[in-house]
Amino acid sequence: SGFCLRHGGRHAVAQQFVVKNLGYGTLSGGASGLDSPFSFEDDHSYSLEYGQSEEITVYFTPTGEGSFSDTAI
């Protein structure tokens, strides 16, 4: 679940998700597709061997009231 913190000098909520390679060979890729007020923490690309995993953090940093949604791919 998400938690409240400061990101970029403003209040933000962070949520993590995990990409894990359960297949044979190297799994390479990256998370993309977010627009403000959503953003990724640092580099969100990965190259994973079998059994390895990568945690990706998404920040939600709204600048005002409203309803927001987005999808990371």
Coordinates of N, CA, C and O in Angstrom, one line a residue:
S1 N 0.8 -1.2 0.0 CA 0.0 0.0 0.0 C 0.9 1.2 0.0 O 2.1 1.2 0.3
G2 N 0.3 2.4 -0.3 CA 1.0 3.6 -0.4 C 1.3 4.3 0.9 O 0.7 3.9 1.9
F3 N 2.2 5.2 0.9 CA 2.5 5.9 2.2 C 2.7 7.4 1.8 O 3.2 7.7 0.7
C4 N 2.5 8.3 2.8 CA 2.6 9.7 2.6 C 4.0 10.2 2.9 O 4.6 9.7 3.8
L5 N 4.6 11.0 2.0 CA 6.0 11.5 2.2 C 6.2 12.8 1.5 O 5.2 13.4 0.9
R6 N 7.4 13.3 1.5 CA 7.7 14.5 0.7 C 8.5 14.1 -0.5 O 9.4 13.3 -0.4
H7 N 8.1 14.6 -1.7 CA 8.8 14.3 -3.0 C 8.8 15.5 -3.8 O 7.8 16.1 -4.1
G8 N 10.0 16.0 -4.1 CA 10.1 17.2 -4.9 C 9.6 18.4 -4.2 O 9.1 19.4 -4.8
G9 N 9.7 18.4 -2.8 CA 9.3 19.6 -2.0 C 7.8 19.6 -1.8 O 7.3 20.6 -1.1
R10 N 7.1 18.6 -2.2 CA 5.6 18.6 -2.0 C 5.2 17.3 -1.3 O 5.9 16.3 -1.4
H11 N 4.0 17.3 -0.8 CA 3.4 16.0 -0.2 C 3.2 15.1 -1.4 O 2.7 15.5 -2.4
A12 N 3.5 13.8 -1.2 CA 3.3 12.8 -2.2 C 2.9 11.5 -1.5 O 3.1 11.3 -0.4
V13 N 2.3 10.6 -2.4 CA 2.0 9.2 -2.0 C 2.8 8.3 -2.9 O 2.9 8.6 -4.1
A14 N 3.5 7.3 -2.3 CA 4.3 6.4 -3.1 C 3.7 5.0 -3.1 O 3.1 4.6 -2.1
Q15 N 3.8 4.3 -4.2 CA 3.3 3.0 -4.3 C 4.4 2.2 -5.1 O 4.9 2.7 -6.1
Q16 N 4.7 1.0 -4.6 CA 5.7 0.1 -5.3 C 5.0 -1.0 -5.9 O 3.9 -1.5 -5.5
F17 N 5.5 -1.5 -7.1 CA 5.2 -2.7 -7.6 C 6.4 -3.5 -8.1 O 7.5 -2.8 -8.2
V18 N 6.3 -4.8 -8.2 CA 7.5 -5.6 -8.5 C 7.4 -6.3 -9.8 O 6.3 -6.8 -10.2
V19 N 8.4 -6.2 -10.6 CA 8.5 -7.0 -11.9 C 9.5 -8.2 -11.6 O 10.6 -7.9 -11.1
K20 N 9.1 -9.4 -11.9 CA 9.9 -10.6 -11.6 C 10.0 -11.4 -12.8 O 9.0 -11.7 -13.5
N21 N 11.2 -11.9 -13.1 CA 11.4 -12.8 -14.3 C 11.2 -14.2 -13.9 O 12.0 -14.8 -13.1
L22 N 10.1 -14.8 -14.3 CA 9.8 -16.2 -14.0 C 10.1 -17.1 -15.2 O 9.9 -18.3 -15.2
G23 N 10.6 -16.5 -16.3 CA 10.9 -17.3 -17.5 C 12.4 -17.5 -17.7 O 13.2 -17.0 -16.9
Y24 N 12.7 -18.2 -18.8 CA 14.1 -18.4 -19.1 C 14.6 -17.3 -20.0 O 13.9 -16.7 -20.7
G25 N 15.9 -17.0 -19.9 CA 16.5 -15.9 -20.6 C 16.4 -14.6 -19.8 O 15.9 -14.5 -18.7
T26 N 16.9 -13.5 -20.4 CA 16.9 -12.2 -19.8 C 15.6 -11.5 -20.1 O 15.2 -11.4 -21.3
L27 N 15.0 -10.9 -19.1 CA 13.8 -10.0 -19.3 C 14.3 -8.6 -19.2 O 14.7 -8.1 -18.1
S28 N 14.2 -7.8 -20.3 CA 14.6 -6.4 -20.3 C 13.4 -5.6 -20.6 O 12.6 -6.0 -21.5
G29 N 13.3 -4.4 -20.0 CA 12.2 -3.5 -20.3 C 12.3 -2.3 -19.4 O 13.3 -2.0 -18.8
G30 N 11.1 -1.7 -19.3 CA 11.0 -0.5 -18.4 C 9.6 -0.1 -18.3 O 8.7 -0.5 -19.1
A31 N 9.3 0.6 -17.2 CA 8.0 1.1 -17.0 C 7.9 2.5 -17.6 O 8.8 3.3 -17.5
S32 N 6.7 2.8 -18.2 CA 6.5 4.1 -18.8 C 5.0 4.4 -18.8 O 4.2 3.6 -18.4
G33 N 4.7 5.5 -19.4 CA 3.3 5.9 -19.6 C 2.6 6.7 -18.6 O 1.4 6.9 -18.6
L34 N 3.4 7.3 -17.7 CA 2.8 8.2 -16.6 C 2.8 9.7 -17.0 O 3.8 10.1 -17.5
D35 N 1.7 10.3 -16.7 CA 1.7 11.8 -16.8 C 1.5 12.4 -15.5 O 1.0 11.8 -14.5
S36 N 1.9 13.7 -15.3 CA 1.7 14.4 -14.1 C 0.2 14.4 -13.6 O -0.7 14.4 -14.5
P37 N 0.0 14.2 -12.4 CA 0.8 14.3 -11.2 C 1.5 12.9 -10.8 O 1.9 12.8 -9.6
F38 N 1.6 12.0 -11.7 CA 2.3 10.7 -11.4 C 3.7 10.7 -11.9 O 3.9 11.3 -13.0
S39 N 4.6 10.1 -11.2 CA 6.0 10.0 -11.7 C 6.7 8.8 -11.2 O 6.3 8.2 -10.2
F40 N 7.8 8.4 -11.9 CA 8.6 7.3 -11.4 C 9.7 7.8 -10.6 O 10.2 8.9 -10.8
E41 N 10.2 7.0 -9.7 CA 11.4 7.3 -8.9 C 12.6 6.8 -9.7 O 12.7 5.6 -10.1
D42 N 13.6 7.7 -10.0 CA 14.8 7.3 -10.6 C 14.6 6.6 -12.0 O 13.6 6.8 -12.6
D43 N 15.6 5.8 -12.3 CA 15.6 5.0 -13.6 C 14.6 3.8 -13.4 O 14.7 3.1 -12.4
H44 N 13.7 3.7 -14.3 CA 12.7 2.6 -14.2 C 12.9 1.5 -15.3 O 11.9 0.9 -15.7
S45 N 14.1 1.4 -15.7 CA 14.4 0.3 -16.7 C 15.0 -0.9 -15.9 O 15.5 -0.7 -14.8
Y46 N 14.9 -2.1 -16.5 CA 15.5 -3.3 -15.9 C 16.0 -4.3 -16.9 O 15.5 -4.3 -18.0
S47 N 16.9 -5.1 -16.4 CA 17.4 -6.3 -17.1 C 17.5 -7.4 -16.1 O 18.4 -7.3 -15.3
L48 N 16.6 -8.3 -16.1 CA 16.5 -9.4 -15.1 C 16.8 -10.8 -15.6 O 16.2 -11.2 -16.6
E49 N 17.6 -11.5 -14.9 CA 17.9 -12.9 -15.2 C 16.8 -13.7 -14.5 O 16.0 -13.2 -13.6
Y50 N 16.7 -15.0 -14.8 CA 15.7 -15.8 -14.2 C 15.7 -15.7 -12.6 O 16.7 -15.8 -12.0
G51 N 14.5 -15.5 -12.0 CA 14.4 -15.4 -10.6 C 14.7 -14.0 -10.0 O 14.3 -13.8 -8.8
Q52 N 15.2 -13.1 -10.8 CA 15.5 -11.8 -10.3 C 14.2 -10.9 -10.3 O 13.4 -11.1 -11.2
S53 N 14.2 -9.9 -9.4 CA 13.1 -9.0 -9.5 C 13.6 -7.6 -9.3 O 14.7 -7.3 -8.8
E54 N 12.7 -6.6 -9.7 CA 13.0 -5.2 -9.6 C 11.8 -4.5 -9.0 O 10.7 -4.7 -9.5
E55 N 12.0 -3.7 -8.0 CA 10.9 -2.9 -7.4 C 10.9 -1.5 -8.1 O 11.9 -0.9 -8.2
I56 N 9.7 -1.1 -8.5 CA 9.5 0.2 -9.2 C 8.6 1.0 -8.3 O 7.5 0.5 -7.9
T57 N 9.0 2.2 -8.0 CA 8.2 3.1 -7.2 C 7.5 4.2 -8.1 O 8.2 4.8 -8.9
V58 N 6.3 4.4 -7.8 CA 5.5 5.5 -8.5 C 5.1 6.5 -7.4 O 4.6 6.1 -6.4
Y59 N 5.3 7.7 -7.7 CA 4.8 8.8 -6.8 C 3.6 9.5 -7.4 O 3.5 9.7 -8.6
F60 N 2.7 9.8 -6.5 CA 1.5 10.6 -6.8 C 1.7 12.0 -6.1 O 1.7 12.0 -4.8
T61 N 1.8 13.1 -6.8 CA 2.1 14.4 -6.2 C 1.1 15.4 -6.8 O 1.5 16.2 -7.7
P62 N -0.1 15.4 -6.3 CA -1.1 16.4 -6.9 C -0.7 17.8 -6.5 O -0.2 18.1 -5.4
T63 N -1.1 18.7 -7.4 CA -0.9 20.2 -7.1 C -2.2 20.8 -6.6 O -2.2 22.0 -6.3
G64 N -3.3 20.1 -6.7 CA -4.6 20.6 -6.3 C -5.6 19.5 -6.1 O -5.3 18.3 -6.3
E65 N -6.8 19.9 -5.8 CA -7.9 18.9 -5.7 C -8.3 18.4 -7.0 O -8.2 19.0 -8.1
G66 N -8.9 17.2 -7.0 CA -9.4 16.6 -8.2 C -9.4 15.1 -8.2 O -9.0 14.5 -7.2
S67 N -9.8 14.5 -9.3 CA -9.8 13.1 -9.5 C -8.7 12.7 -10.5 O -8.7 13.4 -11.6
F68 N -7.8 11.8 -10.2 CA -6.7 11.5 -11.0 C -6.6 10.0 -11.2 O -6.9 9.2 -10.3
S69 N -6.2 9.5 -12.4 CA -5.9 8.1 -12.6 C -4.9 8.1 -13.8 O -4.7 9.0 -14.6
D70 N -4.1 7.0 -13.8 CA -3.1 6.7 -14.8 C -2.8 5.3 -14.8 O -3.1 4.6 -13.9
T71 N -2.1 4.8 -15.9 CA -1.7 3.4 -16.0 C -0.2 3.3 -16.4 O 0.1 4.0 -17.4
A72 N 0.6 2.6 -15.6 CA 2.0 2.4 -16.0 C 2.0 1.2 -16.8 O 1.3 0.2 -16.6
I73 N 2.8 1.2 -17.9 CA 3.0 0.0 -18.7 C 4.4 -0.4 -18.8 O 5.3 0.3 -18.5

